Tab-separated table of C-alpha atoms in Angstrom:
chain	number	residue	atom	x	y	z
A	1	MET	CA	9.911	6.558	14.088
A	2	PRO	CA	12.433	8.987	12.651
A	3	SER	CA	12.207	9.761	8.951
A	4	LYS	CA	15.783	8.440	8.613
A	5	VAL	CA	14.482	4.893	9.125
A	6	LEU	CA	11.722	5.389	6.564
A	7	ALA	CA	14.287	6.802	4.118
A	8	LYS	CA	16.496	3.720	4.650
A	9	LEU	CA	13.541	1.398	4.053
A	10	PHE	CA	12.569	3.403	0.972
A	11	ASP	CA	16.078	3.232	-0.483
A	12	ALA	CA	16.494	-0.475	0.303
A	13	ALA	CA	13.176	-1.308	-1.400
A	14	GLY	CA	13.739	1.022	-4.329
A	15	GLY	CA	10.584	2.846	-3.272
A	16	VAL	CA	8.426	-0.204	-4.069
A	17	CYS	CA	5.656	-1.450	-1.751
A	18	ALA	CA	6.313	-4.910	-0.294
A	19	TYR	CA	2.674	-5.952	-0.797
A	20	CYS	CA	1.448	-4.548	-4.109
A	21	ASP	CA	4.704	-3.622	-5.880
A	22	CYS	CA	3.546	-0.067	-6.609
A	23	ASP	CA	5.958	2.846	-6.642
A	24	THR	CA	5.666	4.995	-3.535
A	25	TYR	CA	6.971	8.433	-2.685
A	26	LEU	CA	8.531	10.143	0.319
A	27	VAL	CA	6.965	13.453	1.269
A	28	THR	CA	10.371	14.600	2.543
A	29	ARG	CA	11.934	14.112	-0.906
A	30	GLU	CA	9.229	14.880	-3.434
A	31	ALA	CA	6.813	17.803	-3.568
A	32	GLU	CA	3.125	16.985	-3.922
A	33	PRO	CA	2.742	18.524	-7.424
A	34	ASP	CA	5.772	16.548	-8.643
A	35	ALA	CA	4.423	13.308	-7.183
A	36	LEU	CA	1.002	13.906	-8.767
A	37	ARG	CA	2.699	14.385	-12.151
A	38	ARG	CA	4.954	11.338	-11.741
A	39	PHE	CA	2.001	9.081	-10.960
A	40	GLY	CA	-0.153	10.578	-13.708
A	41	ILE	CA	-2.765	11.873	-11.273
A	42	PRO	CA	-4.402	15.035	-12.637
A	43	ASP	CA	-4.147	17.827	-10.071
A	44	GLY	CA	-7.585	19.155	-9.192
A	45	LEU	CA	-9.390	15.909	-10.033
A	46	PRO	CA	-11.795	14.881	-7.245
A	47	GLY	CA	-9.991	12.272	-5.160
A	48	ALA	CA	-6.537	13.183	-6.522
A	49	ILE	CA	-5.007	13.981	-3.132
A	50	ARG	CA	-6.499	10.829	-1.604
A	51	ALA	CA	-5.064	8.788	-4.484
A	52	LEU	CA	-1.661	10.349	-3.858
A	53	ARG	CA	-1.868	9.664	-0.103
A	54	TYR	CA	-2.426	5.964	-0.831
A	55	ARG	CA	0.987	5.941	-2.561
A	56	GLU	CA	2.832	7.638	0.283
A	57	ALA	CA	5.678	5.483	1.632
A	58	SER	CA	5.190	4.145	5.142
A	59	ARG	CA	6.976	1.776	7.476
A	60	GLU	CA	5.160	-1.500	8.034
A	61	HIS	CA	5.791	-3.952	10.862
A	62	VAL	CA	6.342	-7.452	9.447
A	63	VAL	CA	5.361	-8.927	12.821
A	64	ARG	CA	2.666	-6.577	14.094
A	65	SER	CA	3.351	-4.637	17.284
A	66	ALA	CA	0.146	-6.146	18.702
A	67	ASP	CA	1.709	-9.587	18.179
A	68	GLY	CA	4.953	-8.667	19.925
A	69	GLY	CA	6.828	-7.379	16.882
A	70	LYS	CA	9.713	-5.045	17.635
A	71	ASP	CA	9.888	-1.474	16.431
A	72	ASP	CA	13.299	-1.863	14.823
A	73	ILE	CA	14.519	-1.906	11.249
A	74	GLY	CA	14.833	-5.707	11.250
A	75	ASN	CA	11.055	-5.987	11.660
A	76	LEU	CA	10.108	-3.209	9.258
A	77	THR	CA	9.442	-3.107	5.541
A	78	LEU	CA	8.249	-0.460	3.107
A	79	ALA	CA	4.562	-0.333	2.219
A	80	CYS	CA	2.338	2.136	0.453
A	81	THR	CA	-0.098	3.769	2.851
A	82	PHE	CA	-3.033	1.893	1.327
A	83	CYS	CA	-1.476	-1.551	1.903
A	84	ASN	CA	-0.243	-0.580	5.361
A	85	THR	CA	-3.640	0.590	6.571
A	86	ALA	CA	-5.520	-2.244	4.858
A	87	ARG	CA	-3.484	-5.064	6.418
A	88	GLY	CA	-5.311	-5.407	9.719
A	89	GLU	CA	-4.587	-8.756	11.391
A	90	ALA	CA	-3.523	-10.570	8.210
A	91	THR	CA	-0.104	-12.184	7.974
A	92	PRO	CA	2.250	-10.558	5.462
A	93	GLU	CA	1.782	-13.537	3.114
A	94	HIS	CA	-2.014	-13.448	3.327
A	95	HIS	CA	-2.053	-9.678	2.887
A	96	ARG	CA	0.233	-9.785	-0.174
A	97	ALA	CA	-2.012	-12.444	-1.724
A	98	ALA	CA	-5.059	-10.273	-0.995
A	99	MET	CA	-3.440	-7.206	-2.558
A	100	LEU	CA	-2.443	-9.177	-5.667
A	101	LEU	CA	-6.064	-10.300	-6.036
A	102	LEU	CA	-7.241	-6.693	-5.766
A	103	ILE	CA	-4.729	-5.769	-8.475
A	104	ALA	CA	-5.858	-8.644	-10.721
A	105	ALA	CA	-9.467	-7.487	-10.295
A	106	GLU	CA	-8.355	-3.902	-11.084
A	107	LEU	CA	-9.581	-2.772	-7.660
A	108	HIS	CA	-6.351	-1.715	-5.920
A	109	PRO	CA	-6.305	2.101	-5.930
A	110	ASN	CA	-2.566	2.332	-6.674
A	111	HIS	CA	-2.985	0.204	-9.783
A	112	GLN	CA	-5.846	2.215	-11.316
A	113	ALA	CA	-5.624	4.339	-14.419
A	114	GLU	CA	-7.944	6.913	-12.865
A	115	ALA	CA	-7.736	8.737	-9.559
A	116	SER	CA	-11.309	9.057	-8.397
A	117	ALA	CA	-13.099	9.009	-5.077
A	118	MET	CA	-15.363	6.369	-6.680
A	119	LEU	CA	-12.526	3.863	-6.360
A	120	ASP	CA	-13.074	3.730	-2.601
A	121	ARG	CA	-16.569	2.392	-3.129
A	122	ARG	CA	-15.311	-0.280	-5.517
A	123	PHE	CA	-12.354	-1.746	-3.632
A	124	ARG	CA	-13.651	-1.757	-0.047
A	125	PRO	CA	-16.242	-4.556	-0.533
A	126	ALA	CA	-13.686	-6.594	-2.483
A	127	LEU	CA	-11.096	-6.113	0.266
A	128	ARG	CA	-13.554	-7.266	2.943
A	129	SER	CA	-14.335	-10.381	0.911
A	130	ILE	CA	-10.665	-11.165	0.271
A	131	ARG	CA	-9.701	-10.634	3.917
A	132	SER	CA	-12.250	-13.202	5.050
A	133	ALA	CA	-11.027	-15.856	2.587
A	134	PRO	CA	-8.633	-18.525	3.874
A	135	LEU	CA	-5.060	-18.281	2.575
A	136	VAL	CA	-5.447	-21.654	0.826
A	137	HIS	CA	-8.134	-20.181	-1.433
A	138	LEU	CA	-6.066	-17.077	-2.104
A	139	ALA	CA	-3.038	-19.098	-3.168
A	140	GLY	CA	-5.128	-21.045	-5.667
A	141	ALA	CA	-6.688	-17.907	-7.113
A	142	ALA	CA	-3.507	-15.901	-7.590
């Protein structure tokens, strides 16, 4: 999809992810060193580039393409790359609840004080557990 659509989504959302409410960045508008500085990610730290990639703005289908969702702006929202790739088959509501639980548990990589490759090892088991929980349980926990 053209970068114009992503730029429109970014501007409409104020650059904020629809699932975790983190600030994102557009690679077409912000240089990598500037984005690292803005997010407080020390350049050269192991895992720094991965941490930055998780914050990259991406277009997310509200109704998944696999479920018949259209590839038009009416079915798209802005998501950080982490939330977009982590969604899987979850509904937007279930996925947002899951991301908020990861944030509350201090396991969402875009809501960490440190940018370390170790974060991957910490949030992946929690994400698997949250994904398998029914939405009813997630609503009560959030």
